[in-house]
Amino acid sequence: MTLRMTRQRLLILHELMKLKTHPTAYELHAIVKRSMPQISLGTVYRNLEQLSTSGRIQRLAFGSGKRRYDGNTDAHPHLCCLECGRVDDLPDEHEIEHALDAMLGEVCGYCVTGMSIEIYGICPTCKAHEIQKTKTKMIRR
């Protein structure tokens, strides 16, 4: 699909590509508004959908129901926080994928040709908040 690159679309794509996070349309809208104050949230949503449909970006949908977007279109695993919905790229992904590939071949007899990995848990920030809440409760007793 050929996608005409309008000024708005280019700005959205450029801002997304700069991020290491995986923002929602709402979060990206706040960033894009700094350079283009008149841009609407609806315009950002529409352009993100068109960019993902054309393969220029990835649309990520995890259990939270919020769509997040990734400027990295290469297949790669993600970690998703069950508390806040934060999404991170899995560090050292190639080492983990290689180990999984070898294990699946050995255990299941599969010749793996591709994989999509989503890992769920609690991010460091939410974990720290939970520890702090626990400490506060203990002090109050």
PDB file of C-alpha atoms in Angstrom:
ATOM      1  CA  MET A   1       0.000   0.000   0.000  1.00  0.00           C
ATOM      2  CA  THR A   2       1.431   3.350  -1.047  1.00  0.00           C
ATOM      3  CA  LEU A   3       0.892   5.986   1.587  1.00  0.00           C
ATOM      4  CA  ARG A   4       1.228   9.670   0.800  1.00  0.00           C
ATOM      5  CA  MET A   5       3.407  11.262   3.449  1.00  0.00           C
ATOM      6  CA  THR A   6       1.667  14.445   4.569  1.00  0.00           C
ATOM      7  CA  ARG A   7       3.322  16.928   6.903  1.00  0.00           C
ATOM      8  CA  GLN A   8       1.257  15.624   9.822  1.00  0.00           C
ATOM      9  CA  ARG A   9       1.996  11.983   9.036  1.00  0.00           C
ATOM     10  CA  LEU A  10       5.728  12.675   8.701  1.00  0.00           C
ATOM     11  CA  LEU A  11       5.791  14.454  12.062  1.00  0.00           C
ATOM     12  CA  ILE A  12       3.915  11.612  13.788  1.00  0.00           C
ATOM     13  CA  LEU A  13       6.239   9.028  12.240  1.00  0.00           C
ATOM     14  CA  HIS A  14       9.354  11.070  13.083  1.00  0.00           C
ATOM     15  CA  GLU A  15       8.328  11.540  16.732  1.00  0.00           C
ATOM     16  CA  LEU A  16       7.425   7.856  17.126  1.00  0.00           C
ATOM     17  CA  MET A  17      10.745   6.738  15.612  1.00  0.00           C
ATOM     18  CA  LYS A  18      12.639   8.837  18.191  1.00  0.00           C
ATOM     19  CA  LEU A  19      10.976   7.066  21.115  1.00  0.00           C
ATOM     20  CA  LYS A  20      12.189   3.907  22.826  1.00  0.00           C
ATOM     21  CA  THR A  21       8.837   3.679  24.610  1.00  0.00           C
ATOM     22  CA  HIS A  22       5.680   2.332  23.010  1.00  0.00           C
ATOM     23  CA  PRO A  23       3.211   5.211  23.360  1.00  0.00           C
ATOM     24  CA  THR A  24      -0.557   5.225  23.033  1.00  0.00           C
ATOM     25  CA  ALA A  25      -2.087   7.581  20.471  1.00  0.00           C
ATOM     26  CA  TYR A  26      -2.973   9.911  23.337  1.00  0.00           C
ATOM     27  CA  GLU A  27       0.647   9.994  24.597  1.00  0.00           C
ATOM     28  CA  LEU A  28       2.012  10.548  21.086  1.00  0.00           C
ATOM     29  CA  HIS A  29      -0.564  13.294  20.488  1.00  0.00           C
ATOM     30  CA  ALA A  30       0.833  15.216  23.476  1.00  0.00           C
ATOM     31  CA  ILE A  31       4.337  14.953  21.992  1.00  0.00           C
ATOM     32  CA  VAL A  32       3.315  15.922  18.446  1.00  0.00           C
ATOM     33  CA  LYS A  33       1.293  18.919  19.716  1.00  0.00           C
ATOM     34  CA  ARG A  34       4.535  20.573  20.821  1.00  0.00           C
ATOM     35  CA  SER A  35       5.555  20.990  17.184  1.00  0.00           C
ATOM     36  CA  MET A  36       2.074  21.194  15.651  1.00  0.00           C
ATOM     37  CA  PRO A  37      -0.333  22.689  18.240  1.00  0.00           C
ATOM     38  CA  GLN A  38      -3.379  22.523  15.956  1.00  0.00           C
ATOM     39  CA  ILE A  39      -3.210  18.743  15.354  1.00  0.00           C
ATOM     40  CA  SER A  40      -6.193  16.842  16.761  1.00  0.00           C
ATOM     41  CA  LEU A  41      -6.179  13.554  18.617  1.00  0.00           C
ATOM     42  CA  GLY A  42      -8.397  12.104  15.873  1.00  0.00           C
ATOM     43  CA  THR A  43      -5.813  13.012  13.244  1.00  0.00           C
ATOM     44  CA  VAL A  44      -3.095  11.257  15.250  1.00  0.00           C
ATOM     45  CA  TYR A  45      -5.301   8.145  15.640  1.00  0.00           C
ATOM     46  CA  ARG A  46      -6.125   8.014  11.913  1.00  0.00           C
ATOM     47  CA  ASN A  47      -2.511   8.492  10.865  1.00  0.00           C
ATOM     48  CA  LEU A  48      -1.230   5.856  13.292  1.00  0.00           C
ATOM     49  CA  GLU A  49      -3.750   3.370  11.908  1.00  0.00           C
ATOM     50  CA  GLN A  50      -2.753   4.183   8.315  1.00  0.00           C
ATOM     51  CA  LEU A  51       0.955   3.953   9.158  1.00  0.00           C
ATOM     52  CA  SER A  52       0.457   0.575  10.839  1.00  0.00           C
ATOM     53  CA  THR A  53      -1.722  -0.763   8.011  1.00  0.00           C
ATOM     54  CA  SER A  54       0.961   0.241   5.510  1.00  0.00           C
ATOM     55  CA  GLY A  55       3.655  -1.515   7.567  1.00  0.00           C
ATOM     56  CA  ARG A  56       5.604   1.646   8.451  1.00  0.00           C
ATOM     57  CA  ILE A  57       5.028   1.109  12.205  1.00  0.00           C
ATOM     58  CA  GLN A  58       3.763  -1.659  14.487  1.00  0.00           C
ATOM     59  CA  ARG A  59       0.432  -1.522  16.296  1.00  0.00           C
ATOM     60  CA  LEU A  60       0.654  -3.415  19.588  1.00  0.00           C
ATOM     61  CA  ALA A  61      -2.445  -4.634  21.388  1.00  0.00           C
ATOM     62  CA  PHE A  62      -1.893  -6.160  24.800  1.00  0.00           C
ATOM     63  CA  GLY A  63      -4.276  -7.221  27.538  1.00  0.00           C
ATOM     64  CA  SER A  64      -4.883  -3.657  28.751  1.00  0.00           C
ATOM     65  CA  GLY A  65      -6.994  -2.917  25.680  1.00  0.00           C
ATOM     66  CA  LYS A  66      -4.913   0.184  24.901  1.00  0.00           C
ATOM     67  CA  ARG A  67      -3.241   0.176  21.530  1.00  0.00           C
ATOM     68  CA  ARG A  68       0.392   1.125  21.627  1.00  0.00           C
ATOM     69  CA  TYR A  69       2.661   1.896  18.715  1.00  0.00           C
ATOM     70  CA  ASP A  70       6.247   0.960  17.921  1.00  0.00           C
ATOM     71  CA  GLY A  71       8.465   2.607  15.332  1.00  0.00           C
ATOM     72  CA  ASN A  72      10.573  -0.555  15.118  1.00  0.00           C
ATOM     73  CA  THR A  73       8.860  -2.786  12.548  1.00  0.00           C
ATOM     74  CA  ASP A  74      11.254  -5.711  13.004  1.00  0.00           C
ATOM     75  CA  ALA A  75       9.663  -8.648  14.811  1.00  0.00           C
ATOM     76  CA  HIS A  76      10.880  -8.439  18.402  1.00  0.00           C
ATOM     77  CA  PRO A  77       9.604  -9.493  21.834  1.00  0.00           C
ATOM     78  CA  HIS A  78       7.935  -7.137  24.287  1.00  0.00           C
ATOM     79  CA  LEU A  79       7.499  -6.988  28.055  1.00  0.00           C
ATOM     80  CA  CYS A  80       4.140  -5.600  29.225  1.00  0.00           C
ATOM     81  CA  CYS A  81       3.342  -4.371  32.746  1.00  0.00           C
ATOM     82  CA  LEU A  82       0.025  -5.691  34.041  1.00  0.00           C
ATOM     83  CA  GLU A  83      -0.315  -2.719  36.413  1.00  0.00           C
ATOM     84  CA  CYS A  84       0.336   0.393  34.297  1.00  0.00           C
ATOM     85  CA  GLY A  85       0.382  -1.005  30.745  1.00  0.00           C
ATOM     86  CA  ARG A  86       3.967   0.085  30.066  1.00  0.00           C
ATOM     87  CA  VAL A  87       5.589  -1.819  27.187  1.00  0.00           C
ATOM     88  CA  ASP A  88       9.331  -2.338  26.802  1.00  0.00           C
ATOM     89  CA  ASP A  89      11.465  -4.169  24.274  1.00  0.00           C
ATOM     90  CA  LEU A  90      13.019  -7.334  25.655  1.00  0.00           C
ATOM     91  CA  PRO A  91      16.759  -6.790  26.158  1.00  0.00           C
ATOM     92  CA  ASP A  92      19.130  -9.344  24.603  1.00  0.00           C
ATOM     93  CA  GLU A  93      16.267 -10.628  22.491  1.00  0.00           C
ATOM     94  CA  HIS A  94      18.462 -12.533  20.047  1.00  0.00           C
ATOM     95  CA  GLU A  95      20.022 -14.628  22.792  1.00  0.00           C
ATOM     96  CA  ILE A  96      16.585 -15.512  24.208  1.00  0.00           C
ATOM     97  CA  GLU A  97      15.093 -16.230  20.782  1.00  0.00           C
ATOM     98  CA  HIS A  98      18.065 -18.424  19.880  1.00  0.00           C
ATOM     99  CA  ALA A  99      17.681 -20.413  23.133  1.00  0.00           C
ATOM    100  CA  LEU A 100      13.922 -20.821  22.545  1.00  0.00           C
ATOM    101  CA  ASP A 101      14.503 -21.865  18.942  1.00  0.00           C
ATOM    102  CA  ALA A 102      17.011 -24.529  20.024  1.00  0.00           C
ATOM    103  CA  MET A 103      14.769 -25.772  22.829  1.00  0.00           C
ATOM    104  CA  LEU A 104      11.674 -26.017  20.630  1.00  0.00           C
ATOM    105  CA  GLY A 105      13.647 -27.882  18.005  1.00  0.00           C
ATOM    106  CA  GLU A 106      15.017 -30.318  20.557  1.00  0.00           C
ATOM    107  CA  VAL A 107      11.862 -30.829  22.639  1.00  0.00           C
ATOM    108  CA  CYS A 108       9.121 -30.527  20.025  1.00  0.00           C
ATOM    109  CA  GLY A 109      10.981 -31.290  16.805  1.00  0.00           C
ATOM    110  CA  TYR A 110       9.949 -27.967  15.258  1.00  0.00           C
ATOM    111  CA  CYS A 111      12.050 -25.999  12.827  1.00  0.00           C
ATOM    112  CA  VAL A 112      11.077 -22.506  13.977  1.00  0.00           C
ATOM    113  CA  THR A 113      10.688 -19.992  11.148  1.00  0.00           C
ATOM    114  CA  GLY A 114       9.430 -17.078  13.222  1.00  0.00           C
ATOM    115  CA  MET A 115       8.100 -16.136  16.619  1.00  0.00           C
ATOM    116  CA  SER A 116       6.156 -13.455  18.406  1.00  0.00           C
ATOM    117  CA  ILE A 117       6.810 -13.165  22.125  1.00  0.00           C
ATOM    118  CA  GLU A 118       4.774 -11.162  24.631  1.00  0.00           C
ATOM    119  CA  ILE A 119       5.828 -11.394  28.256  1.00  0.00           C
ATOM    120  CA  TYR A 120       3.608 -10.041  31.034  1.00  0.00           C
ATOM    121  CA  GLY A 121       4.633  -8.971  34.520  1.00  0.00           C
ATOM    122  CA  ILE A 122       5.097  -5.954  36.766  1.00  0.00           C
ATOM    123  CA  CYS A 123       7.501  -3.207  35.637  1.00  0.00           C
ATOM    124  CA  PRO A 124      10.249  -1.880  37.949  1.00  0.00           C
ATOM    125  CA  THR A 125       8.346   1.370  38.626  1.00  0.00           C
ATOM    126  CA  CYS A 126       5.133  -0.397  39.686  1.00  0.00           C
ATOM    127  CA  LYS A 127       7.141  -2.920  41.708  1.00  0.00           C
ATOM    128  CA  ALA A 128       8.908  -0.074  43.549  1.00  0.00           C
ATOM    129  CA  HIS A 129       5.545   1.609  44.257  1.00  0.00           C
ATOM    130  CA  GLU A 130       4.184  -1.658  45.656  1.00  0.00           C
ATOM    131  CA  ILE A 131       7.244  -2.092  47.905  1.00  0.00           C
ATOM    132  CA  GLN A 132       6.895   1.511  49.108  1.00  0.00           C
ATOM    133  CA  LYS A 133       3.185   0.995  49.904  1.00  0.00           C
ATOM    134  CA  THR A 134       4.032  -2.162  51.862  1.00  0.00           C
ATOM    135  CA  LYS A 135       6.736  -0.344  53.858  1.00  0.00           C
ATOM    136  CA  THR A 136       4.351   2.523  54.623  1.00  0.00           C
ATOM    137  CA  LYS A 137       1.695   0.106  55.889  1.00  0.00           C
ATOM    138  CA  MET A 138       4.244  -1.611  58.132  1.00  0.00           C
ATOM    139  CA  ILE A 139       5.420   1.706  59.620  1.00  0.00           C
ATOM    140  CA  ARG A 140       1.833   2.779  60.393  1.00  0.00           C
ATOM    141  CA  ARG A 141       1.164  -0.404  62.392  1.00  0.00           C
TER     142      ARG A 141
END
